[in-house]
């Protein structure tokens, strides 16, 4: 067995969160090994947020051009996927090559090890024949992979996940999208706007089921206006592929055919691969259970999708900031401990950096490490109109027994919505805790729904009293001014 190599920190998985933790700890002077088996940066830059938003930007440009007819004359639009595919290939992903990201990490002083890492006992990580002993800790950032339901016949077909949908160079003539969540709807609308005949099949009784029902209605109407067929309440039971076309059979005899099938029915963490049993952590959980400093157990932290706290890049980055502060606080404690002289010779530079970070107030002592707080977790579905939401939905708030007040206004009845005219679908919905006099949730749907959301995130995060929200000044005529109308509706 290989002799373990002692380092300060090992990060398994260099997705969004892992790359941030590993890079910042390396910059702070710790010896950091980052292990990645695919591309440094993870899902977001190569198959997620960034390329999908490039697709959406292009599809929205087509939609805006089509709106010229209602506002400014006439426009003829000729969609062409080639520039979109080229931009994703060349600008977003470097043809799915992570050299820039890998160099960014090693440029900060980190050491990149390619391969699959797994825990191998307390503070130990194995990658192939290499074993590392982590003096200060191990950070797990192994993310999620598409969760493909066990539908009869599906596994034997060339179905797409988000990877193939993002990498596509030639659009199919038709596409079945299995799953009406955020990713399914975003991609469905993009492909429809480029002329693909798209059908969305969703098992629940509405699309975007985790958001407010009003948001589901607006999103479904918008996609239908783009020509997307939406079937809700249909459970997929069997899939066939005859070499060129897919047929999806649902309950009640429903059947749908298309050239391609995109499966976007959620994502799953693969904890069984991580050697968690060697450190006494239950690998049968759905996600890694973490405390509010993202600790899994002594000396092990987790960040990102694998924690199950929200599958968003902004969650991974938020958590990364907490883990960085906590690991540095630990490193400082170790330096100050009884055997500090033993470690100081090995990690003198690291300790110096950690101490200076503490002195400058960037991370603070263990006592001042920030705690994770997800009350004001924002989420945006980048359909057109965008669906932004923060905190609790009305239903979640009522289920918690909160004395709920609801405020609602349609965007079209605001001055800006009226001016905007075509494409002004949307609303603001506010959920207030009447006893506390604060907002605990909000939804902002509209052409700039995700941007308008920011004001509502501040309100929920900082528990701004409703009286103050009612008496602040909202610029005229902005979309966010509709928040004021919804506040009036609360009373
Ligand atoms: C189509 C799509 C669109 C999205 N759009 C948005 C959006 O607009 N906004 C947003 O906030 N989020 C979006 N997301 C979600 C976002 O991509 C994820 O939340 C984010 O990537 C999670 O980052 P992470 O830090 O958990 O790591 P991930 O990006 O999941 O990366 C984990 C990394 O760990 C590696 N790994 C796993 N196991 C091992 C192992 N044992 N050893 C070594 N390496 C390992 C993997 O190869 C991977 O690179 C989107 C996702 C998809 C699929």
Short mmCIF file of C-alpha atoms and ligand atoms in Angstrom, two decimals, residues 11-19 35-45 47-50 52-53 113 115-118 141-145 162 166 183 186-187 264 267 273-274 303-306 310-317 380 382, ligand 1:
data_model
loop_
_atom_site.label_atom_id
_atom_site.label_comp_id
_atom_site.label_asym_id
_atom_site.label_seq_id
_atom_site.Cartn_x
_atom_site.Cartn_y
_atom_site.Cartn_z
CA UNK A 11 -10.91 18.64 -1.97
CA UNK A 12 -12.73 15.81 -3.78
CA UNK A 13 -14.54 17.19 -6.82
CA UNK A 14 -13.67 20.55 -8.31
CA UNK A 15 -17.10 21.77 -9.30
CA UNK A 16 -18.11 25.34 -8.69
CA UNK A 17 -17.87 25.05 -4.90
CA UNK A 18 -14.82 22.80 -4.74
CA UNK A 19 -12.80 24.91 -7.12
CA UNK A 35 -9.12 15.89 -7.15
CA UNK A 36 -11.28 15.99 -10.27
CA UNK A 37 -12.27 13.12 -12.48
CA UNK A 38 -13.82 15.14 -15.28
CA UNK A 39 -13.58 18.90 -15.92
CA UNK A 40 -12.37 21.44 -13.37
CA UNK A 41 -15.32 23.78 -12.81
CA UNK A 42 -17.93 21.04 -12.89
CA UNK A 43 -21.40 21.11 -14.38
CA UNK A 44 -22.16 24.84 -14.40
CA UNK A 45 -19.62 26.11 -16.96
CA UNK A 47 -23.19 21.61 -19.22
CA UNK A 48 -25.24 23.84 -16.96
CA UNK A 49 -25.79 27.49 -16.14
CA UNK A 50 -23.45 29.18 -18.58
CA UNK A 52 -27.80 27.07 -21.12
CA UNK A 53 -28.00 30.81 -20.51
CA UNK A 113 -4.85 15.33 -9.28
CA UNK A 115 -9.05 10.79 -11.07
CA UNK A 116 -11.81 9.62 -8.76
CA UNK A 117 -11.22 10.30 -5.11
CA UNK A 118 -12.75 8.40 -2.21
CA UNK A 141 -17.80 18.68 -3.64
CA UNK A 142 -18.86 15.75 -5.74
CA UNK A 143 -22.11 17.27 -7.01
CA UNK A 144 -24.93 15.34 -8.58
CA UNK A 145 -25.59 13.49 -11.80
CA UNK A 162 -28.46 17.90 -20.19
CA UNK A 166 -25.99 21.39 -24.40
CA UNK A 183 -34.08 22.82 -16.56
CA UNK A 186 -35.67 26.40 -20.03
CA UNK A 187 -34.38 23.96 -22.65
CA UNK A 264 -34.50 15.99 -17.01
CA UNK A 267 -30.45 14.92 -10.15
CA UNK A 273 -18.96 6.05 -4.38
CA UNK A 274 -17.30 8.16 -1.71
CA UNK A 303 -20.28 22.09 -0.41
CA UNK A 304 -22.62 22.34 -3.36
CA UNK A 305 -25.35 20.14 -4.75
CA UNK A 306 -24.16 17.14 -2.70
CA UNK A 310 -30.38 23.73 -3.21
CA UNK A 311 -28.89 22.78 -6.57
CA UNK A 312 -27.63 26.22 -7.53
CA UNK A 313 -24.25 27.67 -8.26
CA UNK A 314 -24.94 30.53 -5.87
CA UNK A 315 -25.55 28.03 -3.05
CA UNK A 316 -22.26 26.27 -3.82
CA UNK A 317 -20.41 29.61 -3.77
CA UNK A 380 -34.57 31.79 -10.93
CA UNK A 382 -34.72 31.56 -16.91
C1 LIG B 1 -28.82 22.57 -17.56
C2 LIG B 1 -28.51 23.15 -16.21
C3 LIG B 1 -28.69 24.50 -16.01
C4 LIG B 1 -28.39 25.06 -14.79
N1 LIG B 1 -28.58 26.39 -14.62
C5 LIG B 1 -28.30 26.96 -13.44
C6 LIG B 1 -28.47 28.36 -13.25
O1 LIG B 1 -28.90 29.07 -14.15
N2 LIG B 1 -28.16 28.88 -12.05
C7 LIG B 1 -27.68 28.12 -11.03
O2 LIG B 1 -27.40 28.66 -9.95
N3 LIG B 1 -27.51 26.79 -11.17
C8 LIG B 1 -27.80 26.21 -12.35
N4 LIG B 1 -27.61 24.86 -12.50
C9 LIG B 1 -27.12 24.07 -11.36
C10 LIG B 1 -25.59 24.20 -11.21
O3 LIG B 1 -24.97 23.77 -12.39
C11 LIG B 1 -25.14 23.36 -10.04
O4 LIG B 1 -25.85 23.75 -8.89
C12 LIG B 1 -23.66 23.54 -9.78
O5 LIG B 1 -22.90 23.12 -10.86
C13 LIG B 1 -23.29 22.72 -8.55
O6 LIG B 1 -21.96 22.85 -8.31
P1 LIG B 1 -21.22 21.90 -7.30
O7 LIG B 1 -20.23 22.78 -6.62
O8 LIG B 1 -22.13 21.11 -6.47
O9 LIG B 1 -20.39 20.91 -8.25
P2 LIG B 1 -20.71 20.24 -9.66
O10 LIG B 1 -20.77 21.28 -10.70
O11 LIG B 1 -21.83 19.30 -9.55
O12 LIG B 1 -19.36 19.46 -9.88
C14 LIG B 1 -18.98 18.34 -9.11
C15 LIG B 1 -17.68 17.82 -9.66
O13 LIG B 1 -17.22 16.73 -8.89
C16 LIG B 1 -16.61 15.78 -9.73
N5 LIG B 1 -16.61 14.50 -9.02
C17 LIG B 1 -17.69 13.83 -8.58
N6 LIG B 1 -17.29 12.75 -7.87
C18 LIG B 1 -15.93 12.76 -7.89
C19 LIG B 1 -14.94 11.92 -7.32
N7 LIG B 1 -15.27 10.86 -6.57
N8 LIG B 1 -13.65 12.22 -7.53
C20 LIG B 1 -13.29 13.30 -8.29
N9 LIG B 1 -14.19 14.13 -8.84
C21 LIG B 1 -15.50 13.87 -8.62
C22 LIG B 1 -17.45 15.81 -10.99
O14 LIG B 1 -16.73 15.33 -12.10
C23 LIG B 1 -17.79 17.30 -11.10
O15 LIG B 1 -16.86 17.99 -11.90
C24 LIG B 1 -27.89 24.26 -13.73
C25 LIG B 1 -27.70 22.89 -13.93
C26 LIG B 1 -28.00 22.34 -15.16
C27 LIG B 1 -27.78 20.87 -15.34
#
